[in-house]
Amino acid sequence: MTSAIRTDWKIPLSLLAISAIPCAAGIARLAGLGGHTAVNGDSERFFASPVTIMLHIFGAVLFSLLGAFQFSTGLRQRYPQWHRVSGRIVAASGVVVALTGIWMTLMYPIPAALQGDLLLGVRLLVGAAMLLAIALAVSAAMHRNIARHRAWMIRGYALGLGAGTQVGVLLPWMLILGTPSTLQRDVLMSLAWLINLAVAEVLIQKRSLGIFRFYKATL
């Protein structure tokens, strides 16, 4: 594997690694629903309305895993038709994730121990922002504004990947300081989305600068 290929796949492979734990947890949740495992206080809401959580998990797995490959420049350039088709699937699955996430936040009787007022509000805001980002990305693609399309899809993907970063934020806290309080957990989970957005903006700026340098070199 050449240095250029390793560099090109660095971001997709990192995103796949971040997505691994949430995807595995989601698949385990689906297996539990299909296997009729014992219903407890945490899972009762899922058994009462399984379709929404199933759509959310299927959408999240498609969005996070298939979306990671969109970050490979070589893959996009070598297989443009694949990029267009898979990109549509990523956008559609992202909309499903955002809508079902909002619905579950509002309609599922989530135990107070699992969600405080801060996290409830942040989840609604993130869901709405993710929908907006994908809508702007699709609009930009329809108008052939590729740079704007990529920027908004990167932001939408960053918001959709919040669960993976939340594992990375919460796990060290729990290992070092123990179980966080409700407020601490809500702040840490909210921080994960902010981290993702910050990284997304850095990536967008780097790609914009790279495009600028390319055009400048060809003048």
Tab-separated table of N, CA and C in Angstrom, residues 43-133:
chain	number	residue	atom	x	y	z
A	43	SER	N	-35.597	-1.370	28.270
A	43	SER	CA	-35.958	-1.808	26.918
A	43	SER	C	-37.460	-1.826	26.657
A	44	GLU	N	-38.254	-1.553	27.675
A	44	GLU	CA	-39.707	-1.659	27.518
A	44	GLU	C	-40.222	-0.777	26.395
A	45	ARG	N	-39.667	0.449	26.287
A	45	ARG	CA	-40.145	1.377	25.267
A	45	ARG	C	-39.860	0.861	23.860
A	46	PHE	N	-38.786	0.091	23.678
A	46	PHE	CA	-38.451	-0.435	22.367
A	46	PHE	C	-39.407	-1.542	21.953
A	47	PHE	N	-39.791	-2.396	22.891
A	47	PHE	CA	-40.736	-3.464	22.586
A	47	PHE	C	-42.133	-2.902	22.341
A	48	ALA	N	-42.454	-1.796	22.998
A	48	ALA	CA	-43.771	-1.191	22.819
A	48	ALA	C	-43.911	-0.567	21.435
A	49	SER	N	-42.810	-0.062	20.866
A	49	SER	CA	-42.838	0.560	19.538
A	49	SER	C	-41.538	0.221	18.809
A	50	PRO	N	-41.432	-1.010	18.299
A	50	PRO	CA	-40.153	-1.480	17.749
A	50	PRO	C	-39.803	-0.921	16.374
A	51	VAL	N	-40.803	-0.521	15.581
A	51	VAL	CA	-40.528	-0.106	14.196
A	51	VAL	C	-39.597	1.099	14.158
A	52	THR	N	-39.839	2.066	15.031
A	52	THR	CA	-39.031	3.282	15.010
A	52	THR	C	-37.571	3.007	15.345
A	53	ILE	N	-37.334	2.220	16.381
A	53	ILE	CA	-35.951	1.928	16.758
A	53	ILE	C	-35.277	1.075	15.696
A	54	MET	N	-36.031	0.190	15.036
A	54	MET	CA	-35.456	-0.618	13.963
A	54	MET	C	-35.035	0.262	12.790
A	55	LEU	N	-35.899	1.201	12.404
A	55	LEU	CA	-35.549	2.138	11.332
A	55	LEU	C	-34.347	2.982	11.717
A	56	HIS	N	-34.311	3.403	12.975
A	56	HIS	CA	-33.197	4.238	13.447
A	56	HIS	C	-31.871	3.483	13.368
A	57	ILE	N	-31.880	2.232	13.795
A	57	ILE	CA	-30.643	1.454	13.801
A	57	ILE	C	-30.197	1.106	12.384
A	58	PHE	N	-31.129	0.638	11.547
A	58	PHE	CA	-30.777	0.333	10.157
A	58	PHE	C	-30.230	1.579	9.461
A	59	GLY	N	-30.907	2.712	9.672
A	59	GLY	CA	-30.449	3.952	9.064
A	59	GLY	C	-29.087	4.374	9.568
A	60	ALA	N	-28.861	4.223	10.876
A	60	ALA	CA	-27.585	4.634	11.466
A	60	ALA	C	-26.431	3.776	10.966
A	61	VAL	N	-26.668	2.476	10.822
A	61	VAL	CA	-25.612	1.584	10.329
A	61	VAL	C	-25.244	1.938	8.887
A	62	LEU	N	-26.256	2.142	8.049
A	62	LEU	CA	-25.997	2.542	6.665
A	62	LEU	C	-25.295	3.886	6.600
A	63	PHE	N	-25.798	4.841	7.367
A	63	PHE	CA	-25.271	6.203	7.337
A	63	PHE	C	-23.820	6.245	7.778
A	64	SER	N	-23.514	5.589	8.884
A	64	SER	CA	-22.165	5.678	9.430
A	64	SER	C	-21.158	4.858	8.639
A	65	LEU	N	-21.514	3.629	8.253
A	65	LEU	CA	-20.563	2.763	7.559
A	65	LEU	C	-20.401	3.157	6.092
A	66	LEU	N	-21.513	3.297	5.378
A	66	LEU	CA	-21.429	3.686	3.971
A	66	LEU	C	-20.917	5.115	3.828
A	67	GLY	N	-21.293	5.959	4.780
A	67	GLY	CA	-20.839	7.352	4.735
A	67	GLY	C	-19.342	7.491	4.891
A	68	ALA	N	-18.722	6.585	5.625
A	68	ALA	CA	-17.273	6.661	5.837
A	68	ALA	C	-16.517	6.558	4.527
A	69	PHE	N	-17.019	5.752	3.597
A	69	PHE	CA	-16.328	5.556	2.321
A	69	PHE	C	-16.431	6.777	1.413
A	70	GLN	N	-17.367	7.685	1.706
A	70	GLN	CA	-17.476	8.899	0.905
A	70	GLN	C	-16.271	9.825	1.099
A	71	PHE	N	-15.510	9.575	2.158
A	71	PHE	CA	-14.357	10.431	2.454
A	71	PHE	C	-13.099	9.995	1.693
A	72	SER	N	-13.182	8.923	0.920
A	72	SER	CA	-12.039	8.477	0.120
A	72	SER	C	-12.040	9.192	-1.222
A	73	THR	N	-11.096	10.092	-1.412
A	73	THR	CA	-10.999	10.828	-2.670
A	73	THR	C	-10.764	9.888	-3.840
A	74	GLY	N	-9.883	8.912	-3.645
A	74	GLY	CA	-9.589	7.972	-4.713
A	74	GLY	C	-10.806	7.170	-5.133
A	75	LEU	N	-11.608	6.751	-4.158
A	75	LEU	CA	-12.811	5.980	-4.452
A	75	LEU	C	-13.820	6.831	-5.218
A	76	ARG	N	-13.976	8.088	-4.820
A	76	ARG	CA	-14.910	8.983	-5.509
A	76	ARG	C	-14.473	9.220	-6.951
A	77	GLN	N	-13.180	9.418	-7.167
A	77	GLN	CA	-12.685	9.725	-8.511
A	77	GLN	C	-12.695	8.498	-9.417
A	78	ARG	N	-12.399	7.334	-8.860
A	78	ARG	CA	-12.332	6.123	-9.669
A	78	ARG	C	-13.713	5.574	-9.993
A	79	TYR	N	-14.650	5.722	-9.050
A	79	TYR	CA	-16.002	5.197	-9.243
A	79	TYR	C	-17.029	6.291	-8.974
A	80	PRO	N	-17.133	7.287	-9.849
A	80	PRO	CA	-18.056	8.411	-9.616
A	80	PRO	C	-19.520	7.993	-9.529
A	81	GLN	N	-19.908	6.976	-10.340
A	81	GLN	CA	-21.300	6.525	-10.296
A	81	GLN	C	-21.614	5.882	-8.949
A	82	TRP	N	-20.668	5.096	-8.428
A	82	TRP	CA	-20.844	4.500	-7.105
A	82	TRP	C	-20.995	5.591	-6.056
A	83	HIS	N	-20.204	6.641	-6.170
A	83	HIS	CA	-20.269	7.738	-5.202
A	83	HIS	C	-21.637	8.401	-5.241
A	84	ARG	N	-22.167	8.611	-6.431
A	84	ARG	CA	-23.474	9.272	-6.538
A	84	ARG	C	-24.588	8.401	-5.957
A	85	VAL	N	-24.578	7.117	-6.304
A	85	VAL	CA	-25.635	6.218	-5.817
A	85	VAL	C	-25.533	6.031	-4.301
A	86	SER	N	-24.339	5.732	-3.827
A	86	SER	CA	-24.167	5.519	-2.390
A	86	SER	C	-24.411	6.817	-1.620
A	87	GLY	N	-24.068	7.950	-2.230
A	87	GLY	CA	-24.310	9.233	-1.577
A	87	GLY	C	-25.795	9.480	-1.347
A	88	ARG	N	-26.608	9.077	-2.311
A	88	ARG	CA	-28.065	9.212	-2.149
A	88	ARG	C	-28.565	8.326	-1.013
A	89	ILE	N	-27.994	7.123	-0.924
A	89	ILE	CA	-28.382	6.226	0.165
A	89	ILE	C	-27.971	6.810	1.509
A	90	VAL	N	-26.769	7.382	1.563
A	90	VAL	CA	-26.286	7.998	2.805
A	90	VAL	C	-27.201	9.150	3.215
A	91	ALA	N	-27.554	10.005	2.256
A	91	ALA	CA	-28.421	11.146	2.565
A	91	ALA	C	-29.792	10.679	3.048
A	92	ALA	N	-30.373	9.696	2.361
A	92	ALA	CA	-31.695	9.199	2.755
A	92	ALA	C	-31.653	8.546	4.131
A	93	SER	N	-30.619	7.747	4.389
A	93	SER	CA	-30.514	7.097	5.700
A	93	SER	C	-30.267	8.125	6.794
A	94	GLY	N	-29.546	9.197	6.471
A	94	GLY	CA	-29.336	10.261	7.445
A	94	GLY	C	-30.631	10.950	7.837
A	95	VAL	N	-31.497	11.153	6.853
A	95	VAL	CA	-32.812	11.749	7.137
A	95	VAL	C	-33.619	10.822	8.046
A	96	VAL	N	-33.569	9.521	7.766
A	96	VAL	CA	-34.280	8.537	8.607
A	96	VAL	C	-33.745	8.584	10.034
A	97	VAL	N	-32.424	8.631	10.174
A	97	VAL	CA	-31.815	8.679	11.508
A	97	VAL	C	-32.265	9.914	12.268
A	98	ALA	N	-32.214	11.068	11.610
A	98	ALA	CA	-32.582	12.320	12.275
A	98	ALA	C	-34.061	12.329	12.669
A	99	LEU	N	-34.937	11.928	11.751
A	99	LEU	CA	-36.374	11.960	12.036
A	99	LEU	C	-36.752	10.972	13.139
A	100	THR	N	-36.229	9.763	13.064
A	100	THR	CA	-36.556	8.776	14.097
A	100	THR	C	-35.933	9.178	15.438
A	101	GLY	N	-34.765	9.812	15.394
A	101	GLY	CA	-34.145	10.279	16.629
A	101	GLY	C	-35.003	11.329	17.314
A	102	ILE	N	-35.530	12.259	16.521
A	102	ILE	CA	-36.418	13.292	17.071
A	102	ILE	C	-37.689	12.653	17.619
A	103	TRP	N	-38.258	11.729	16.849
A	103	TRP	CA	-39.508	11.081	17.274
A	103	TRP	C	-39.306	10.335	18.587
A	104	MET	N	-38.222	9.579	18.696
A	104	MET	CA	-37.978	8.815	19.921
A	104	MET	C	-37.738	9.730	21.111
A	105	THR	N	-37.043	10.843	20.880
A	105	THR	CA	-36.789	11.793	21.961
A	105	THR	C	-38.099	12.368	22.498
A	106	LEU	N	-39.020	12.637	21.597
A	106	LEU	CA	-40.285	13.252	22.000
A	106	LEU	C	-41.313	12.240	22.491
A	107	MET	N	-41.332	11.031	21.908
A	107	MET	CA	-42.429	10.115	22.144
A	107	MET	C	-42.091	8.937	23.044
A	108	TYR	N	-40.854	8.478	23.043
A	108	TYR	CA	-40.509	7.357	23.901
A	108	TYR	C	-40.452	7.796	25.363
A	109	PRO	N	-41.025	7.006	26.265
A	109	PRO	CA	-40.943	7.335	27.694
A	109	PRO	C	-39.563	6.993	28.249
A	110	ILE	N	-38.587	7.837	27.958
A	110	ILE	CA	-37.209	7.570	28.372
A	110	ILE	C	-37.074	7.806	29.877
A	111	PRO	N	-36.538	6.843	30.625
A	111	PRO	CA	-36.365	7.012	32.076
A	111	PRO	C	-35.521	8.238	32.395
A	112	ALA	N	-35.876	8.912	33.480
A	112	ALA	CA	-35.154	10.125	33.865
A	112	ALA	C	-33.670	9.863	34.093
A	113	ALA	N	-33.343	8.664	34.539
A	113	ALA	CA	-31.939	8.326	34.806
A	113	ALA	C	-31.114	8.254	33.528
A	114	LEU	N	-31.806	8.123	32.380
A	114	LEU	CA	-31.090	7.995	31.107
A	114	LEU	C	-31.081	9.283	30.301
A	115	GLN	N	-31.877	10.255	30.691
A	115	GLN	CA	-31.913	11.497	29.923
A	115	GLN	C	-32.404	12.651	30.783
A	116	GLY	N	-31.560	13.651	30.966
A	116	GLY	CA	-31.961	14.855	31.665
A	116	GLY	C	-32.523	15.877	30.699
A	117	ASP	N	-32.956	17.004	31.236
A	117	ASP	CA	-33.549	18.051	30.403
A	117	ASP	C	-32.546	18.600	29.389
A	118	LEU	N	-31.280	18.729	29.787
A	118	LEU	CA	-30.264	19.261	28.879
A	118	LEU	C	-30.096	18.362	27.667
A	119	LEU	N	-29.958	17.067	27.899
A	119	LEU	CA	-29.740	16.140	26.792
A	119	LEU	C	-30.960	16.066	25.887
A	120	LEU	N	-32.148	16.148	26.461
A	120	LEU	CA	-33.366	16.141	25.654
A	120	LEU	C	-33.351	17.295	24.664
A	121	GLY	N	-33.048	18.485	25.147
A	121	GLY	CA	-33.002	19.651	24.269
A	121	GLY	C	-31.901	19.555	23.228
A	122	VAL	N	-30.745	19.063	23.644
A	122	VAL	CA	-29.619	18.934	22.712
A	122	VAL	C	-29.934	17.916	21.626
A	123	ARG	N	-30.579	16.816	21.989
A	123	ARG	CA	-30.924	15.798	21.000
A	123	ARG	C	-31.887	16.353	19.944
A	124	LEU	N	-32.843	17.123	20.375
A	124	LEU	CA	-33.779	17.736	19.427
A	124	LEU	C	-33.046	18.718	18.517
A	125	LEU	N	-32.148	19.501	19.080
A	125	LEU	CA	-31.379	20.468	18.301
A	125	LEU	C	-30.477	19.763	17.288
A	126	VAL	N	-29.813	18.701	17.726
A	126	VAL	CA	-28.923	17.946	16.837
A	126	VAL	C	-29.716	17.304	15.697
A	127	GLY	N	-30.873	16.726	16.027
A	127	GLY	CA	-31.695	16.118	14.982
A	127	GLY	C	-32.126	17.127	13.937
A	128	ALA	N	-32.571	18.301	14.386
A	128	ALA	CA	-32.991	19.349	13.455
A	128	ALA	C	-31.807	19.855	12.638
A	129	ALA	N	-30.654	20.032	13.281
A	129	ALA	CA	-29.459	20.510	12.581
A	129	ALA	C	-28.987	19.495	11.546
A	130	MET	N	-29.098	18.207	11.868
A	130	MET	CA	-28.699	17.154	10.928
A	130	MET	C	-29.604	17.159	9.698
A	131	LEU	N	-30.902	17.318	9.909
A	131	LEU	CA	-31.832	17.411	8.789
A	131	LEU	C	-31.507	18.612	7.913
A	132	LEU	N	-31.228	19.755	8.541
A	132	LEU	CA	-30.911	20.966	7.798
A	132	LEU	C	-29.626	20.792	6.992
A	133	ALA	N	-28.609	20.205	7.609
A	133	ALA	CA	-27.324	20.021	6.930
A	133	ALA	C	-27.483	19.130	5.694
